[in-house]
Coordinates of C-alpha atoms in Angstrom, one line a residue:
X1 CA 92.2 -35.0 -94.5
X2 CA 91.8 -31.1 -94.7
X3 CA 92.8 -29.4 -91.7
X4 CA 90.3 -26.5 -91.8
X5 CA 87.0 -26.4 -93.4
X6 CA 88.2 -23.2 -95.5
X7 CA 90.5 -25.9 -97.4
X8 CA 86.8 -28.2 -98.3
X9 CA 85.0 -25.1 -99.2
X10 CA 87.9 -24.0 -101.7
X11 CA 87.0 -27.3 -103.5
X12 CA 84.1 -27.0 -105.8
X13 CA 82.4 -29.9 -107.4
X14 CA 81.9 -30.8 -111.3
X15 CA 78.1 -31.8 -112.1
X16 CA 77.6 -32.9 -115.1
X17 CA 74.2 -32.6 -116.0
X18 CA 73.4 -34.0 -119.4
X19 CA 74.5 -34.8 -122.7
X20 CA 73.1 -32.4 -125.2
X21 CA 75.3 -31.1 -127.3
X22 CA 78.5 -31.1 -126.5
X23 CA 77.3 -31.8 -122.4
X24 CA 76.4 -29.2 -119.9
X25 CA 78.5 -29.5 -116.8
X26 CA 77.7 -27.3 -113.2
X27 CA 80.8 -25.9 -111.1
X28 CA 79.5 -26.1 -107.6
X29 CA 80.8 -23.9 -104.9
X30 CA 79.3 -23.9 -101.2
X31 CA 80.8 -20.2 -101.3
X32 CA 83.2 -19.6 -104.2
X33 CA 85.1 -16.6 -103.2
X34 CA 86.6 -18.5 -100.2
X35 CA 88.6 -20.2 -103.1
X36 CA 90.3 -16.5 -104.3
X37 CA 89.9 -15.2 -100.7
X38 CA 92.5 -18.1 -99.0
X39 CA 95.0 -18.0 -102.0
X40 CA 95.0 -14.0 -101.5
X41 CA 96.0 -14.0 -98.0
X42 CA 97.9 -17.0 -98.1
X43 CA 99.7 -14.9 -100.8
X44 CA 100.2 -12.2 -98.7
X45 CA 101.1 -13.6 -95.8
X46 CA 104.0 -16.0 -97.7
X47 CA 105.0 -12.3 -99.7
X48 CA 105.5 -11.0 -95.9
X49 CA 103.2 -8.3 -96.9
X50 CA 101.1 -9.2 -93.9
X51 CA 101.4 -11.2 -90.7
X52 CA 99.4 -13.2 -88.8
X53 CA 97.7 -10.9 -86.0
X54 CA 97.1 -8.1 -88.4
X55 CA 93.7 -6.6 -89.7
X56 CA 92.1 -7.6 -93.3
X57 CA 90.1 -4.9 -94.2
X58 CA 87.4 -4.6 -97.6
X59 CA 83.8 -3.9 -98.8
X60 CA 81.5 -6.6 -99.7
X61 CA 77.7 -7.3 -100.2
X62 CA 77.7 -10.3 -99.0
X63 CA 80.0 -13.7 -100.3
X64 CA 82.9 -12.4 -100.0
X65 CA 83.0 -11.1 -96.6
X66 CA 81.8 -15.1 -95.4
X67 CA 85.5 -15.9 -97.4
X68 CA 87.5 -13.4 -96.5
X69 CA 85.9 -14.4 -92.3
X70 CA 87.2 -17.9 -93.2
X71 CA 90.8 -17.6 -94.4
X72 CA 91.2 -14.5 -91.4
X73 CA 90.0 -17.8 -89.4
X74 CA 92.0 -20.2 -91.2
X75 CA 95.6 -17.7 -90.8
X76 CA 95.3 -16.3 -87.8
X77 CA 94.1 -12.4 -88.8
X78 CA 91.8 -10.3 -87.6
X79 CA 89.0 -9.3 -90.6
X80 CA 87.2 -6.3 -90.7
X81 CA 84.3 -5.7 -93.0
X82 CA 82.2 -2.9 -94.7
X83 CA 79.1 -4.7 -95.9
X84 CA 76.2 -3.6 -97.7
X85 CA 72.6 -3.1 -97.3
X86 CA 72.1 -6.8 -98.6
X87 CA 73.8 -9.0 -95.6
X88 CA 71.6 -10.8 -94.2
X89 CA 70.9 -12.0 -90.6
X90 CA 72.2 -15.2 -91.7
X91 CA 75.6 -13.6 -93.0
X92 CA 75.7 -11.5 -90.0
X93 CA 74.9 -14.0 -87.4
X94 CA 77.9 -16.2 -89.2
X95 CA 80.7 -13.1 -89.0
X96 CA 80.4 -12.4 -85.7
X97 CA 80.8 -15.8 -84.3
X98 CA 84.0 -16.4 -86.5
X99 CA 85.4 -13.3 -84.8
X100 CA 84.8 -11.2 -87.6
X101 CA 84.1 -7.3 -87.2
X102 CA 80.9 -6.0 -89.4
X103 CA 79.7 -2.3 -90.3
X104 CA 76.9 -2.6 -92.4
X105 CA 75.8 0.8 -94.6
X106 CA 72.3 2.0 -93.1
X107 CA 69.8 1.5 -96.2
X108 CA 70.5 4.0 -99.1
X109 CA 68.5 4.8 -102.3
X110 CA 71.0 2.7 -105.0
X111 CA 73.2 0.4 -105.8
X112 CA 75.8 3.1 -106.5
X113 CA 75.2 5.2 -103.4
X114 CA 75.4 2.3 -101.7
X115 CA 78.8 1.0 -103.1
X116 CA 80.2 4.9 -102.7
X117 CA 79.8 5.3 -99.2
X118 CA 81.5 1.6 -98.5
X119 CA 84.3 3.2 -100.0
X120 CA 84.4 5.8 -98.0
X121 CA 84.0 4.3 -94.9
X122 CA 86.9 2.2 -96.3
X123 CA 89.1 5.0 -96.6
X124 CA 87.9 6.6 -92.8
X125 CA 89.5 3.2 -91.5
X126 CA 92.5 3.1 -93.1
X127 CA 93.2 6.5 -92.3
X128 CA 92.7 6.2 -88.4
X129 CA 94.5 2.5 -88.9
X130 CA 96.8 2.5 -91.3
X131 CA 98.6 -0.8 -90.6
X132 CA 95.3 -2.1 -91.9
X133 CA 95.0 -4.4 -95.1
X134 CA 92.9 -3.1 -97.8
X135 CA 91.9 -6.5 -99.8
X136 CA 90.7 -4.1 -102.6
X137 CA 88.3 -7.7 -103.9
X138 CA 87.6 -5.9 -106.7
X139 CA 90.8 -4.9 -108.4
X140 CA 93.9 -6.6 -106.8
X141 CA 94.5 -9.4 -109.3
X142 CA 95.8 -11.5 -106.4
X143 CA 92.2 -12.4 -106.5
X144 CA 92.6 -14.4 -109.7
X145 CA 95.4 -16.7 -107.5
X146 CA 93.0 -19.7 -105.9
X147 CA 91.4 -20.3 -109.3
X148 CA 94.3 -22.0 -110.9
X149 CA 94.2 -25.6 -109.1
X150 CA 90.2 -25.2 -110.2
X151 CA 91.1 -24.7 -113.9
X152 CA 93.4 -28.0 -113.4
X153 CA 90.9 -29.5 -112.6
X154 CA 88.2 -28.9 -115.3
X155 CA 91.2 -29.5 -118.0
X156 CA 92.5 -32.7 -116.2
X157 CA 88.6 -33.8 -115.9
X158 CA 87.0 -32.7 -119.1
X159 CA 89.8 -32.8 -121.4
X160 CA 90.9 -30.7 -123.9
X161 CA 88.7 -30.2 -126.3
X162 CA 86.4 -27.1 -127.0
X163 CA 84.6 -25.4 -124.0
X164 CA 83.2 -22.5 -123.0
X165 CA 82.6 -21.1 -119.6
X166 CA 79.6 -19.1 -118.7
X167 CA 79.8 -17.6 -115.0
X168 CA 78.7 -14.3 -113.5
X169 CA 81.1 -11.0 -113.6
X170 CA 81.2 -9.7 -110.7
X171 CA 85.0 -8.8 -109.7
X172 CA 86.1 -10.3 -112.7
X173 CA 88.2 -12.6 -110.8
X174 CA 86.3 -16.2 -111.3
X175 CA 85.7 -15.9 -114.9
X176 CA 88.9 -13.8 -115.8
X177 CA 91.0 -16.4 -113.7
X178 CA 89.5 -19.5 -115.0
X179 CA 89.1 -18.3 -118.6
X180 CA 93.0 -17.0 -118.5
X181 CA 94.2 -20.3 -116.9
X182 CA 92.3 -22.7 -119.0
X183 CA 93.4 -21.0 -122.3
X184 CA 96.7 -21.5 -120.9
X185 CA 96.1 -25.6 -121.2
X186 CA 92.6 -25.7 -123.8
X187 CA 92.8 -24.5 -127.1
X188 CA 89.6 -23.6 -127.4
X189 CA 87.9 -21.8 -124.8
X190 CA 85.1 -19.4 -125.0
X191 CA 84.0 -17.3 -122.3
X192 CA 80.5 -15.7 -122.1
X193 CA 79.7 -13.6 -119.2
X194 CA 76.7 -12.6 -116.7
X195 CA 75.5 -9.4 -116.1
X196 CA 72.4 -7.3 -114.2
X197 CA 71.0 -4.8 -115.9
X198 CA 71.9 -1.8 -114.5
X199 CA 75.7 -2.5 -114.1
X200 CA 78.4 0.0 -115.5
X201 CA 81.0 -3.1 -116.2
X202 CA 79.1 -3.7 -119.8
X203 CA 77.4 -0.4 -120.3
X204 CA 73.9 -1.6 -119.0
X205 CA 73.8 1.8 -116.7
X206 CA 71.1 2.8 -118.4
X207 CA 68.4 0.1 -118.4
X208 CA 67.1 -0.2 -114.6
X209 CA 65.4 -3.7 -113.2
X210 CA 62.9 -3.3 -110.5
X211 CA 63.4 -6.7 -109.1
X212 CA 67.1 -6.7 -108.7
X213 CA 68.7 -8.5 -106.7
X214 CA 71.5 -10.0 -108.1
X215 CA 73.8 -7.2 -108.0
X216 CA 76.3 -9.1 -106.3
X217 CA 77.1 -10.0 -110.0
X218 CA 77.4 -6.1 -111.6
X219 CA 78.9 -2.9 -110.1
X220 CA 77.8 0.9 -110.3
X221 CA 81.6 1.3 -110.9
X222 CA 84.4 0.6 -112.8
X223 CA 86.6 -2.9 -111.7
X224 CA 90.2 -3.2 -112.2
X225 CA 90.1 -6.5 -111.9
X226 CA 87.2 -7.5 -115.0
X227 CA 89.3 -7.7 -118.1
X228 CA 86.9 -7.0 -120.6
X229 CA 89.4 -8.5 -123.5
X230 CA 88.8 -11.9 -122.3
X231 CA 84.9 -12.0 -122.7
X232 CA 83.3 -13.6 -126.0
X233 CA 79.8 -13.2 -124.9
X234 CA 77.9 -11.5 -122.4
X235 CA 74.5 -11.9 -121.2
X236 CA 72.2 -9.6 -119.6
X237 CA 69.5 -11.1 -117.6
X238 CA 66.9 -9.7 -115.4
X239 CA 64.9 -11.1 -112.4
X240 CA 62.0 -12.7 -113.7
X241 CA 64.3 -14.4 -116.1
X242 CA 67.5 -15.3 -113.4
X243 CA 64.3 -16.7 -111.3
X244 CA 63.1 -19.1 -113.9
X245 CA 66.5 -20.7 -114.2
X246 CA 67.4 -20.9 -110.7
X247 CA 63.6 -23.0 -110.0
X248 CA 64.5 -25.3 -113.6
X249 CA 67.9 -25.9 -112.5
X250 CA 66.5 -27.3 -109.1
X251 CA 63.3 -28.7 -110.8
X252 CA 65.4 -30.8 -113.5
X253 CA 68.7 -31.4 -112.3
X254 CA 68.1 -30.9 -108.3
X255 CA 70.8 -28.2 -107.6
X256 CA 70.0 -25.6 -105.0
X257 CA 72.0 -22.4 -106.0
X258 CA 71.6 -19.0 -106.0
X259 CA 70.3 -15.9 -108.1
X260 CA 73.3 -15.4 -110.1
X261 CA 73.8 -19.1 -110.7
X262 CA 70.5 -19.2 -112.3
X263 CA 71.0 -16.3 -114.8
X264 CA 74.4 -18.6 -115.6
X265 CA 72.4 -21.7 -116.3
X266 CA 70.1 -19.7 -118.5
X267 CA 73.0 -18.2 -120.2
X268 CA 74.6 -21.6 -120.8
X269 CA 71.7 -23.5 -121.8
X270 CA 71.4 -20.9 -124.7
X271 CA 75.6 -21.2 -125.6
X272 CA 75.6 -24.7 -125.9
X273 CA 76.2 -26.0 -129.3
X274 CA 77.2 -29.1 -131.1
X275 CA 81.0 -30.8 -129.8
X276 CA 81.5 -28.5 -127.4
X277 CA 81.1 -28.7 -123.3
X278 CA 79.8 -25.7 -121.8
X279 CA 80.3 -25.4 -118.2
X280 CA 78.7 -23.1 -116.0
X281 CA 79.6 -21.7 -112.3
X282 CA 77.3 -21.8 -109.4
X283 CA 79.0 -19.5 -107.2
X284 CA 77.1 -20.4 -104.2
X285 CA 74.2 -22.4 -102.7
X286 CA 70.5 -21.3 -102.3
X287 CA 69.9 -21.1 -98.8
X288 CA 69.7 -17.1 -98.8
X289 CA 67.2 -17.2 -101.4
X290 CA 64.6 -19.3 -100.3
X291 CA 62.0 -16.5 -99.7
X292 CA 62.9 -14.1 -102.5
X293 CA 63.8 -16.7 -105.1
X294 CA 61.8 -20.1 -104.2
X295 CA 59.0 -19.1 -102.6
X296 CA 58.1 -17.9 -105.8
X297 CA 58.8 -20.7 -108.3
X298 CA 54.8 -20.7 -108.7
X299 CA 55.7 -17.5 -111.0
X300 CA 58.7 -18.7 -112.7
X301 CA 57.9 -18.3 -116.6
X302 CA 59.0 -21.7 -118.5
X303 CA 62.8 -21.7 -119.1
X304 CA 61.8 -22.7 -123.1
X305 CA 60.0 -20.2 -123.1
X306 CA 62.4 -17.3 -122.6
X307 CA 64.9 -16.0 -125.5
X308 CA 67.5 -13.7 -125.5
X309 CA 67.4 -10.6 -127.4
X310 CA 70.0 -9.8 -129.7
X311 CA 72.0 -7.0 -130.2
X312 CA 74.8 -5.4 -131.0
X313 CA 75.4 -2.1 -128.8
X314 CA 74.5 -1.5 -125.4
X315 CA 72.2 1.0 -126.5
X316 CA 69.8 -1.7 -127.6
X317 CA 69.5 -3.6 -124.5
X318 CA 66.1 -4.6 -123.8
X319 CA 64.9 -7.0 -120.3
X320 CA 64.5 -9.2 -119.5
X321 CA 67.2 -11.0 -120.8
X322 CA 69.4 -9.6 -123.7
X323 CA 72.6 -11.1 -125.2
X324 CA 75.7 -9.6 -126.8
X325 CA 78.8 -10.6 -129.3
X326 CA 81.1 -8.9 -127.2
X327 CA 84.1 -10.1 -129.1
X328 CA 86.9 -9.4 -126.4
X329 CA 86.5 -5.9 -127.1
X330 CA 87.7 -3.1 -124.6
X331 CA 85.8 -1.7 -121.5
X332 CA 82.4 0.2 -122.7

């Protein structure tokens, strides 16, 4: 029996959803970065470079600062958080009766602009505190920690025979941890990777998507922690093509994810080939987009329907979906 509910959350489920091919299997998180977020701290605290009672400090636009709320909760620390525009009442609501302190950035014009001053305000706090704990999400590889036991599992469960594991950037930490771990146990795994347009992390600066709202899943800067030598494949995918997954991923199989999880079952459904599994990750539930995402599933365009385009620079990118043989080549 877990002792916390931090310790359930950290455990995702393994769907699998058909046959085809080699089979398509979901990884199912409630909130996913509760999984890196507890191994972190727990990290830190055993490492002594924190102790219980002081301040965990970082930027985030929405998941993470849920996680890092939990494991402050689960350790006994105090969490501080600079969140975007993007947190939600819900989010909000949820931090402030865990004990957790919020400053959210006042509306701004971009993505960038918006990510910029978080780190500004980051570096305001630290220097009137400076006993504080910068997380640094996106570029501590401590990050990559929790995802071991999860790549245990997918090896001990599906075997070891080929896979490939399709998942959303973001940090880097999900699909650079699982893809480093299971290659560590698999011969064969591929990793194909999920991007919004508009994100530096693959070069798609220069292509701009109206209807983001997935940028949870790119950055306006550079990551330390995405290790662009580990990627295969990476997939851009818009709005109107993210939305069509998310509604055929509830219509056929009956799982209620988010945005980003849709663009990964898009992505997968297109990687899949013969003897192979390909799993994808559904970082977190739906809930958050049931007006923006669900609401509209009238307009989703039919998933068979959609097709990536090819290509083989950046320069070429084209919405609303557009796929890449990135080849574990270096950072754009």
């Amino acid at each position: 029996m877990d002792s916390h509910i931090a310790d359930a959350i950290s455990r995702p489920d393994l769907v699998h959803l058909d046959d085809q091919d080699g089979g398509l299997v979901c990884l199912r998180f409630e909130s996913m970065k509760v999984v890196s977020a507890m191994a972190a701290v727990r990290h830190l605290l055993d490492t002594g470079a924190v102790r219980p009672g002081d301040t965990l400090l970082d930027s985030s636009s929405g998941i993470y600062a849920y996680a890092l709320a939990l494991a402050c909760h689960r350790y006994g620390m105090r969490c501080h958080i600079v969140g975007s525009t993007t947190v939600d009442d819900t989010l909000r609501a949820q931090l402030a009766v865990l004990g957790a302190h919020l400053e959210q950035m006042a509306p701004s014009t971009s993505l960038k602009l918006d990510q910029s001053r978080r780190v500004e305000r980051i570096e305001e706090i630290l220097r009137d505190h400076p006993r504080y704990h910068w997380m640094r999400q996106y570029h501590d590889d401590i990050h990559y920690l929790g995802y071991r036991a999860v790549a245990d599992r997918i090896a001990d469960e599906l075997g070891d025979g080929p896979l490939t594991v399709v998942g959303g950037v973001g940090s880097g930490a999900s699909t650079g941890a699982l893809a480093t771990y299971l290659r560590g146990r698999v011969p064969d795994v591929a990793l194909a990777g999920v991007q919004p347009f508009g994100s530096v992390t693959f070069g798609s600066q220069h292509v701009s998507d109206p209807d983001i709202i997935i940028a949870g899943i790119g950055s306006s800067i550079p990551f330390d922690n995405v290790a662009h030598t580990l990627y295969d494949t990476i997939h851009w995918v818009g709005f109107t093509a993210a939305l069509a997954g998310s509604v055929d991923l509830l219509r056929e199989h009956a799982v209620f994810a988010g945005l980003s999880t849709g663009a990964a079952y898009l992505a997968a459904r297109w990687e899949r080939a013969p003897h192979r599994t390909t799993l994808f990750i559904a970082a977190d539930t739906g809930h958050r987009y049931a007006g923006t995402v669900f609401a509209r599933h009238e307009e989703a365009p039919p998933i068979a329907a959609l097709t990536p385009t090819r290509v083989s620079a950046v320069e070429e990118l084209a919405l609303p979906w557009s796929r890449m043989d990135w080849g574990r080549g270096d950072a754009p």
